[in-house]
Amino acid sequence: MNETGLLARRYGQSSSANLADVLERVLDKGVVIAGDIRINLLDVELLTIKLRLLVASVHTAKELGIDWWEHDPTLTARAGQR
Amino acid sequence: MNGPAGRASYAYAVARSFDPTRLAGVRGVDGAEVHLVPYREIVAVVSPVPLAEFDETALRAKLERLPWLEATARAHHAVVDAVAACGVTLPLRLATVYRGDERVAEVLRQDYPRFRTALDRLEGRVELGVKVYSDPRATAPVTSPPASSPGRDYLRRRRVQHRARDDTWRRAAAAAARVDATPAGLAVDSRPRPPQSPRLSGARGENVLNATYLVDAERAEEFAARASHLESEAPGARVEVTGPWAPYSFAPPDDQGRA
């Protein structure tokens, strides 16, 4: 750990966090309380499994020429067009 | 039941009451400013979202769309991060949506004892992530003496490479075990996480350990330094420390979190 390590890092550096690190926390962790809008957690968990593969930002992945989710029916079937 | 003009309330976190001006200008999902919904001495941090875009059908469709998911996850995390800077925080799972602030207040009232217990347990503590990678390329390149035949030379090189990779893996695994043992002594609690695939990360090497630790805030530096130091003791292992994170992995009650 160098001088600019944890000492310099505080909350508020969130924009630089690795997307996989963020996703595994916000999708998989955190307190679950029943919202009024119920989403099918099973679906989300399936998505999470897929996302375990995704350890870079979408942008980085695209730069690497990886865009399987754009052709993956389980990820796009119900999504429609942006 | 609905909020004004078809608005719903997106909840990010539960925290102890704090000065709401500290969140001035913080925007959440959909770019809306966040505000506090109080109950006794705890608060929920929420922002309005259009109900039509966050009903079950819309949400399910959106969650499957990676660019939306990334933007929302980052917005959610940015708010949680801002709240954590104000004090002890219980991050909520992504996309926890209510039909209005009064419903949020009702949930705070219903789950008040549970929130209080969790906030007490996490007070003054942070989550740190530690990943250990085995990185064969970090070891010295193998130089082979001239061989009598190209075929035999190739086989020998392959053998040496394999052995080097195995050695590196072994060293990284040993480092991972030490990370888990040594700094874990400084940690209050820990959770293993599935290793992240290197396929898309561009991260070199194989993720041998992906774990998260709950650490007293004043020992976070020491923990990070000790974890990072293990890298120098294990050639071929790369140690990455992330955080401090709000205690996402430790916020759920034990029965939920350990499942």
Tab-separated table of C-alpha atoms in Angstrom:
chain	number	residue	atom	x	y	z
A	1	MET	CA	0.000	0.000	0.000
A	2	ASN	CA	1.587	3.273	-1.055
A	3	GLU	CA	1.095	6.737	0.397
A	4	THR	CA	-1.877	7.459	-1.784
A	5	GLY	CA	-3.573	4.311	-0.610
A	6	LEU	CA	-6.342	4.011	1.867
A	7	LEU	CA	-5.292	7.172	3.709
A	8	ALA	CA	-6.226	9.179	0.678
A	9	ARG	CA	-9.303	7.156	-0.087
A	10	ARG	CA	-12.473	8.004	1.701
A	11	TYR	CA	-16.103	7.596	0.972
A	12	GLY	CA	-16.990	9.603	-2.072
A	13	GLN	CA	-14.547	7.823	-4.367
A	14	SER	CA	-17.382	5.655	-5.581
A	15	SER	CA	-17.171	6.648	-9.219
A	16	SER	CA	-13.824	4.916	-9.531
A	17	ALA	CA	-15.049	1.622	-8.113
A	18	ASN	CA	-14.862	-1.480	-10.283
A	19	LEU	CA	-18.341	-2.233	-11.644
A	20	ALA	CA	-18.155	-5.877	-10.586
A	21	ASP	CA	-17.322	-4.811	-7.033
A	22	VAL	CA	-20.312	-2.449	-7.051
A	23	LEU	CA	-22.715	-4.955	-8.616
A	24	GLU	CA	-21.833	-7.811	-6.316
A	25	ARG	CA	-22.695	-5.521	-3.424
A	26	VAL	CA	-25.806	-3.712	-4.611
A	27	LEU	CA	-27.380	-6.806	-6.197
A	28	ASP	CA	-26.199	-9.470	-3.810
A	29	LYS	CA	-25.744	-7.691	-0.506
A	30	GLY	CA	-27.386	-4.876	1.343
A	31	VAL	CA	-30.487	-5.186	3.486
A	32	VAL	CA	-33.471	-6.760	1.801
A	33	ILE	CA	-36.708	-5.176	2.917
A	34	ALA	CA	-39.915	-5.779	1.050
A	35	GLY	CA	-40.592	-2.866	-1.253
A	36	ASP	CA	-44.018	-2.026	-2.603
A	37	ILE	CA	-42.720	-2.812	-6.036
A	38	ARG	CA	-41.878	-6.478	-5.953
A	39	ILE	CA	-39.333	-7.625	-8.410
A	40	ASN	CA	-38.606	-11.247	-8.968
A	41	LEU	CA	-35.368	-11.765	-7.069
A	42	LEU	CA	-34.829	-15.073	-8.764
A	43	ASP	CA	-34.620	-13.310	-12.069
A	44	VAL	CA	-32.219	-10.828	-10.636
A	45	GLU	CA	-30.119	-13.575	-9.195
A	46	LEU	CA	-29.920	-15.285	-12.550
A	47	LEU	CA	-28.794	-11.981	-13.894
A	48	THR	CA	-26.271	-11.752	-11.105
A	49	ILE	CA	-24.769	-15.069	-12.062
A	50	LYS	CA	-24.309	-13.789	-15.567
A	51	LEU	CA	-22.838	-10.617	-14.194
A	52	ARG	CA	-20.261	-12.503	-12.196
A	53	LEU	CA	-18.540	-12.752	-15.530
A	54	LEU	CA	-18.633	-9.045	-15.856
A	55	VAL	CA	-15.727	-7.661	-13.967
A	56	ALA	CA	-15.086	-4.586	-16.027
A	57	SER	CA	-17.263	-1.678	-16.945
A	58	VAL	CA	-19.528	-2.059	-19.916
A	59	HIS	CA	-17.333	0.416	-21.683
A	60	THR	CA	-14.166	-1.563	-21.028
A	61	ALA	CA	-15.874	-4.767	-22.053
A	62	LYS	CA	-16.937	-3.209	-25.326
A	63	GLU	CA	-13.418	-2.001	-25.900
A	64	LEU	CA	-12.318	-5.571	-25.443
A	65	GLY	CA	-14.850	-6.514	-28.122
A	66	ILE	CA	-17.068	-8.363	-25.675
A	67	ASP	CA	-20.744	-7.678	-26.052
A	68	TRP	CA	-22.416	-11.027	-25.478
A	69	TRP	CA	-25.228	-9.481	-23.455
A	70	GLU	CA	-26.380	-7.613	-26.524
A	71	HIS	CA	-27.060	-10.941	-28.183
A	72	ASP	CA	-28.094	-12.845	-25.096
A	73	PRO	CA	-31.843	-13.505	-25.270
A	74	THR	CA	-32.202	-13.828	-21.499
A	75	LEU	CA	-30.769	-10.359	-21.102
A	76	THR	CA	-32.506	-8.639	-23.948
A	77	ALA	CA	-35.756	-10.507	-24.599
A	78	ARG	CA	-37.902	-8.327	-22.408
A	79	ALA	CA	-35.774	-5.252	-22.625
A	80	GLY	CA	-37.093	-3.927	-25.923
A	81	GLN	CA	-35.332	-1.048	-27.577
A	82	ARG	CA	-33.692	1.761	-25.786
B	1	MET	CA	-51.122	5.434	-1.461
B	2	ASN	CA	-49.229	6.849	-4.416
B	3	GLY	CA	-46.849	9.735	-4.061
B	4	PRO	CA	-47.670	13.025	-5.752
B	5	ALA	CA	-48.159	12.857	-9.517
B	6	GLY	CA	-47.319	9.174	-9.921
B	7	ARG	CA	-44.057	9.405	-8.034
B	8	ALA	CA	-42.598	6.506	-6.126
B	9	SER	CA	-39.901	6.617	-3.467
B	10	TYR	CA	-36.628	4.839	-4.138
B	11	ALA	CA	-34.868	3.978	-0.871
B	12	TYR	CA	-31.069	3.734	-0.747
B	13	ALA	CA	-30.108	3.306	2.856
B	14	VAL	CA	-31.130	3.519	6.484
B	15	ALA	CA	-28.945	5.559	8.801
B	16	ARG	CA	-28.886	7.393	12.104
B	17	SER	CA	-30.302	10.897	11.817
B	18	PHE	CA	-27.840	13.424	10.495
B	19	ASP	CA	-27.871	16.957	9.158
B	20	PRO	CA	-29.705	16.697	5.807
B	21	THR	CA	-27.752	19.633	4.376
B	22	ARG	CA	-24.781	17.275	4.221
B	23	LEU	CA	-26.525	15.590	1.312
B	24	ALA	CA	-27.285	18.860	-0.485
B	25	GLY	CA	-26.794	18.361	-4.198
B	26	VAL	CA	-26.474	14.587	-3.975
B	27	ARG	CA	-28.485	13.063	-6.782
B	28	GLY	CA	-29.608	9.500	-7.039
B	29	VAL	CA	-31.237	7.256	-9.572
B	30	ASP	CA	-32.769	9.198	-12.445
B	31	GLY	CA	-30.871	12.332	-11.385
B	32	ALA	CA	-33.319	13.286	-8.625
B	33	GLU	CA	-32.112	14.942	-5.418
B	34	VAL	CA	-32.211	12.770	-2.344
B	35	HIS	CA	-33.927	13.629	0.927
B	36	LEU	CA	-34.437	12.059	4.333
B	37	VAL	CA	-37.525	10.307	5.682
B	38	PRO	CA	-37.250	10.284	9.495
B	39	TYR	CA	-38.623	7.967	12.145
B	40	ARG	CA	-37.471	8.581	15.728
B	41	GLU	CA	-33.669	8.854	15.530
B	42	ILE	CA	-33.235	6.931	12.295
B	43	VAL	CA	-33.754	8.027	8.707
B	44	ALA	CA	-34.213	6.482	5.298
B	45	VAL	CA	-32.473	8.169	2.382
B	46	VAL	CA	-34.812	8.327	-0.607
B	47	SER	CA	-35.371	10.083	-3.908
B	48	PRO	CA	-38.480	10.343	-6.055
B	49	VAL	CA	-38.688	8.216	-9.187
B	50	PRO	CA	-41.481	8.081	-11.782
B	51	LEU	CA	-43.800	5.282	-10.685
B	52	ALA	CA	-44.502	4.282	-14.271
B	53	GLU	CA	-40.813	3.619	-14.844
B	54	PHE	CA	-40.363	1.729	-11.607
B	55	ASP	CA	-43.380	-0.527	-11.501
B	56	GLU	CA	-42.718	-4.224	-11.590
B	57	THR	CA	-42.921	-4.686	-15.335
B	58	ALA	CA	-40.761	-1.693	-16.166
B	59	LEU	CA	-38.233	-2.537	-13.477
B	60	ARG	CA	-37.837	-6.118	-14.577
B	61	ALA	CA	-37.209	-5.067	-18.132
B	62	LYS	CA	-34.738	-2.394	-17.063
B	63	LEU	CA	-32.823	-4.678	-14.725
B	64	GLU	CA	-32.037	-6.931	-17.643
B	65	ARG	CA	-30.507	-4.070	-19.579
B	66	LEU	CA	-26.904	-3.747	-18.666
B	67	PRO	CA	-26.298	-0.055	-19.433
B	68	TRP	CA	-29.324	0.861	-17.294
B	69	LEU	CA	-28.224	-1.538	-14.601
B	70	GLU	CA	-24.723	-0.075	-14.536
B	71	ALA	CA	-26.004	3.506	-14.331
B	72	THR	CA	-28.507	2.612	-11.618
B	73	ALA	CA	-26.055	0.536	-9.612
B	74	ARG	CA	-23.519	3.344	-9.707
B	75	ALA	CA	-26.130	5.961	-8.773
B	76	HIS	CA	-27.334	3.761	-5.908
B	77	HIS	CA	-23.797	3.214	-4.705
B	78	ALA	CA	-22.886	6.903	-4.991
B	79	VAL	CA	-25.767	7.807	-2.659
B	80	VAL	CA	-24.881	5.027	-0.208
B	81	ASP	CA	-21.296	6.268	-0.262
B	82	ALA	CA	-22.379	9.852	0.440
B	83	VAL	CA	-24.575	8.685	3.323
B	84	ALA	CA	-21.763	6.544	4.745
B	85	ALA	CA	-19.595	9.667	4.886
B	86	CYS	CA	-22.203	11.119	7.288
B	87	GLY	CA	-22.276	8.194	9.695
B	88	VAL	CA	-23.191	4.555	10.208
B	89	THR	CA	-25.212	3.298	7.234
B	90	LEU	CA	-27.253	0.260	6.270
B	91	PRO	CA	-27.209	0.020	2.484
B	92	LEU	CA	-30.415	-1.394	1.021
B	93	ARG	CA	-30.590	-3.796	-1.883
B	94	LEU	CA	-30.783	-2.192	-5.321
B	95	ALA	CA	-34.284	-1.159	-6.478
B	96	THR	CA	-36.104	-1.012	-3.139
B	97	VAL	CA	-39.085	1.080	-4.189
B	98	TYR	CA	-42.155	2.305	-2.259
B	99	ARG	CA	-45.323	4.043	-3.311
B	100	GLY	CA	-44.466	7.137	-1.340
B	101	ASP	CA	-42.485	8.550	1.576
B	102	GLU	CA	-45.234	7.673	4.066
B	103	ARG	CA	-44.778	3.997	3.148
B	104	VAL	CA	-41.030	4.367	3.744
B	105	ALA	CA	-41.751	5.836	7.192
B	106	GLU	CA	-44.070	2.927	7.901
B	107	VAL	CA	-41.335	0.414	7.091
B	108	LEU	CA	-38.896	2.297	9.336
B	109	ARG	CA	-41.451	2.036	12.143
B	110	GLN	CA	-42.134	-1.666	11.538
B	111	ASP	CA	-38.475	-2.699	11.279
B	112	TYR	CA	-37.153	-0.178	13.781
B	113	PRO	CA	-35.678	-2.700	16.281
B	114	ARG	CA	-33.907	-4.585	13.516
B	115	PHE	CA	-32.456	-1.396	12.039
B	116	ARG	CA	-31.331	-0.192	15.461
B	117	THR	CA	-29.546	-3.472	16.214
B	118	ALA	CA	-27.763	-3.465	12.865
B	119	LEU	CA	-26.748	0.201	13.173
B	120	ASP	CA	-25.336	-0.424	16.655
B	121	ARG	CA	-23.314	-3.376	15.397
B	122	LEU	CA	-21.839	-1.474	12.451
B	123	GLU	CA	-21.113	1.829	14.179
B	124	GLY	CA	-17.519	2.938	13.545
B	125	ARG	CA	-16.789	0.058	11.191
B	126	VAL	CA	-16.048	-0.147	7.488
B	127	GLU	CA	-16.035	-2.878	4.885
B	128	LEU	CA	-12.808	-3.605	3.025
B	129	GLY	CA	-12.487	-5.914	0.056
B	130	VAL	CA	-9.376	-8.007	-0.527
B	131	LYS	CA	-8.671	-9.842	-3.734
B	132	VAL	CA	-5.659	-12.029	-4.328
B	133	TYR	CA	-4.643	-12.886	-7.861
B	134	SER	CA	-2.217	-15.521	-8.975
B	135	ASP	CA	-0.102	-13.914	-11.654
B	136	PRO	CA	2.273	-16.291	-13.428
B	137	ARG	CA	3.761	-13.471	-15.472
B	138	ALA	CA	4.999	-11.836	-12.316
B	139	THR	CA	7.587	-14.570	-11.839
B	140	ALA	CA	10.976	-14.399	-13.513
B	141	PRO	CA	10.935	-15.538	-17.137
B	142	VAL	CA	12.131	-19.056	-17.649
B	143	THR	CA	15.389	-19.389	-19.561
B	144	SER	CA	16.164	-22.798	-20.887
B	145	PRO	CA	19.578	-24.062	-21.864
B	146	PRO	CA	20.001	-24.999	-25.509
B	147	ALA	CA	18.370	-28.324	-26.181
B	148	SER	CA	19.400	-31.178	-28.399
B	149	SER	CA	16.184	-31.046	-30.391
B	150	PRO	CA	13.430	-28.465	-30.871
B	151	GLY	CA	10.790	-31.005	-29.832
B	152	ARG	CA	12.478	-31.873	-26.591
B	153	ASP	CA	13.187	-28.203	-25.990
B	154	TYR	CA	9.492	-27.418	-26.458
B	155	LEU	CA	8.427	-30.151	-24.065
B	156	ARG	CA	10.907	-29.012	-21.453
B	157	ARG	CA	9.744	-25.421	-21.770
B	158	ARG	CA	6.141	-26.518	-21.427
B	159	ARG	CA	7.022	-28.550	-18.345
B	160	VAL	CA	8.881	-25.643	-16.781
B	161	GLN	CA	6.019	-23.279	-17.605
B	162	HIS	CA	3.488	-25.591	-16.058
B	163	ARG	CA	5.570	-25.989	-12.960
B	164	ALA	CA	6.015	-22.228	-12.722
B	165	ARG	CA	2.279	-21.751	-13.053
B	166	ASP	CA	1.581	-24.372	-10.419
B	167	ASP	CA	4.138	-22.774	-8.120
B	168	THR	CA	2.617	-19.362	-8.661
B	169	TRP	CA	-0.816	-20.699	-7.988
B	170	ARG	CA	0.403	-22.402	-4.830
B	171	ARG	CA	2.104	-19.243	-3.620
B	172	ALA	CA	-0.971	-17.161	-4.381
B	173	ALA	CA	-3.187	-19.656	-2.604
B	174	ALA	CA	-0.836	-19.562	0.377
B	175	ALA	CA	-0.907	-15.771	0.300
B	176	ALA	CA	-4.681	-15.916	0.129
B	177	ALA	CA	-4.747	-18.137	3.186
B	178	ARG	CA	-2.457	-15.718	4.998
B	179	VAL	CA	-4.572	-12.745	3.976
B	180	ASP	CA	-7.525	-14.557	5.365
B	181	ALA	CA	-5.654	-15.465	8.559
B	182	THR	CA	-3.433	-12.499	9.332
B	183	PRO	CA	-5.507	-9.423	8.653
B	184	ALA	CA	-8.591	-11.384	9.582
B	185	GLY	CA	-7.186	-11.062	13.093
B	186	LEU	CA	-7.751	-7.338	12.671
B	187	ALA	CA	-11.219	-7.804	11.283
B	188	VAL	CA	-14.425	-8.071	13.240
B	189	ASP	CA	-16.089	-10.302	10.675
B	190	SER	CA	-15.544	-11.593	7.164
B	191	ARG	CA	-17.475	-12.991	4.236
B	192	PRO	CA	-16.051	-15.018	1.388
B	193	ARG	CA	-17.248	-14.040	-2.053
B	194	PRO	CA	-17.086	-15.961	-5.306
B	195	PRO	CA	-13.895	-15.184	-7.228
B	196	GLN	CA	-14.368	-12.769	-10.080
B	197	SER	CA	-13.730	-14.079	-13.546
B	198	PRO	CA	-10.709	-12.529	-15.245
B	199	ARG	CA	-12.396	-12.976	-18.603
B	200	LEU	CA	-13.696	-9.476	-18.902
B	201	SER	CA	-11.777	-7.688	-16.210
B	202	GLY	CA	-8.535	-7.367	-18.049
B	203	ALA	CA	-7.131	-8.115	-14.602
B	204	ARG	CA	-4.037	-10.203	-14.881
B	205	GLY	CA	-3.996	-13.628	-13.360
B	206	GLU	CA	-6.578	-15.701	-11.644
B	207	ASN	CA	-8.666	-14.446	-8.772
B	208	VAL	CA	-7.732	-16.838	-5.970
B	209	LEU	CA	-9.385	-14.997	-3.103
B	210	ASN	CA	-12.249	-12.538	-3.123
B	211	ALA	CA	-13.254	-11.739	0.415
B	212	THR	CA	-14.714	-8.867	2.305
B	213	TYR	CA	-13.933	-7.825	5.873
B	214	LEU	CA	-15.637	-5.737	8.492
B	215	VAL	CA	-12.962	-3.648	10.190
B	216	ASP	CA	-12.986	-0.998	12.906
B	217	ALA	CA	-12.486	2.271	11.042
B	218	GLU	CA	-9.373	3.200	13.023
B	219	ARG	CA	-7.733	-0.122	12.122
B	220	ALA	CA	-8.581	0.084	8.413
B	221	GLU	CA	-5.169	1.509	7.496
B	222	GLU	CA	-3.352	-1.194	9.365
B	223	PHE	CA	-5.537	-3.879	7.860
B	224	ALA	CA	-4.969	-2.602	4.322
B	225	ALA	CA	-1.233	-2.261	4.881
B	226	ARG	CA	-0.917	-5.784	6.283
B	227	ALA	CA	-2.970	-7.265	3.455
B	228	SER	CA	-0.949	-5.418	0.830
B	229	HIS	CA	2.328	-6.378	2.467
B	230	LEU	CA	1.576	-10.056	1.911
B	231	GLU	CA	2.112	-9.405	-1.776
B	232	SER	CA	5.812	-8.811	-1.219
B	233	GLU	CA	6.104	-12.123	0.610
B	234	ALA	CA	4.517	-14.124	-2.181
B	235	PRO	CA	6.071	-13.648	-5.619
B	236	GLY	CA	3.457	-14.125	-8.291
B	237	ALA	CA	0.611	-13.083	-6.050
B	238	ARG	CA	-1.056	-9.742	-6.493
B	239	VAL	CA	-3.130	-8.313	-3.666
B	240	GLU	CA	-5.795	-5.698	-4.270
B	241	VAL	CA	-7.507	-3.911	-1.408
B	242	THR	CA	-10.720	-1.989	-2.119
B	243	GLY	CA	-12.780	0.292	0.046
B	244	PRO	CA	-13.681	1.572	2.469
B	245	TRP	CA	-17.164	0.485	1.480
B	246	ALA	CA	-20.347	1.073	3.394
B	247	PRO	CA	-20.952	-2.269	5.139
B	248	TYR	CA	-23.014	-3.805	2.336
B	249	SER	CA	-21.928	-7.345	3.119
B	250	PHE	CA	-22.531	-7.047	6.853
B	251	ALA	CA	-25.691	-4.969	6.959
B	252	PRO	CA	-28.151	-7.850	6.641
B	253	PRO	CA	-28.915	-9.738	9.835
B	254	ASP	CA	-26.837	-12.897	10.194
B	255	ASP	CA	-29.585	-15.245	9.064
B	256	GLN	CA	-29.920	-13.287	5.852
B	257	GLY	CA	-26.285	-12.380	5.282
B	258	ARG	CA	-24.803	-15.818	5.738
B	259	ALA	CA	-27.304	-17.579	3.565
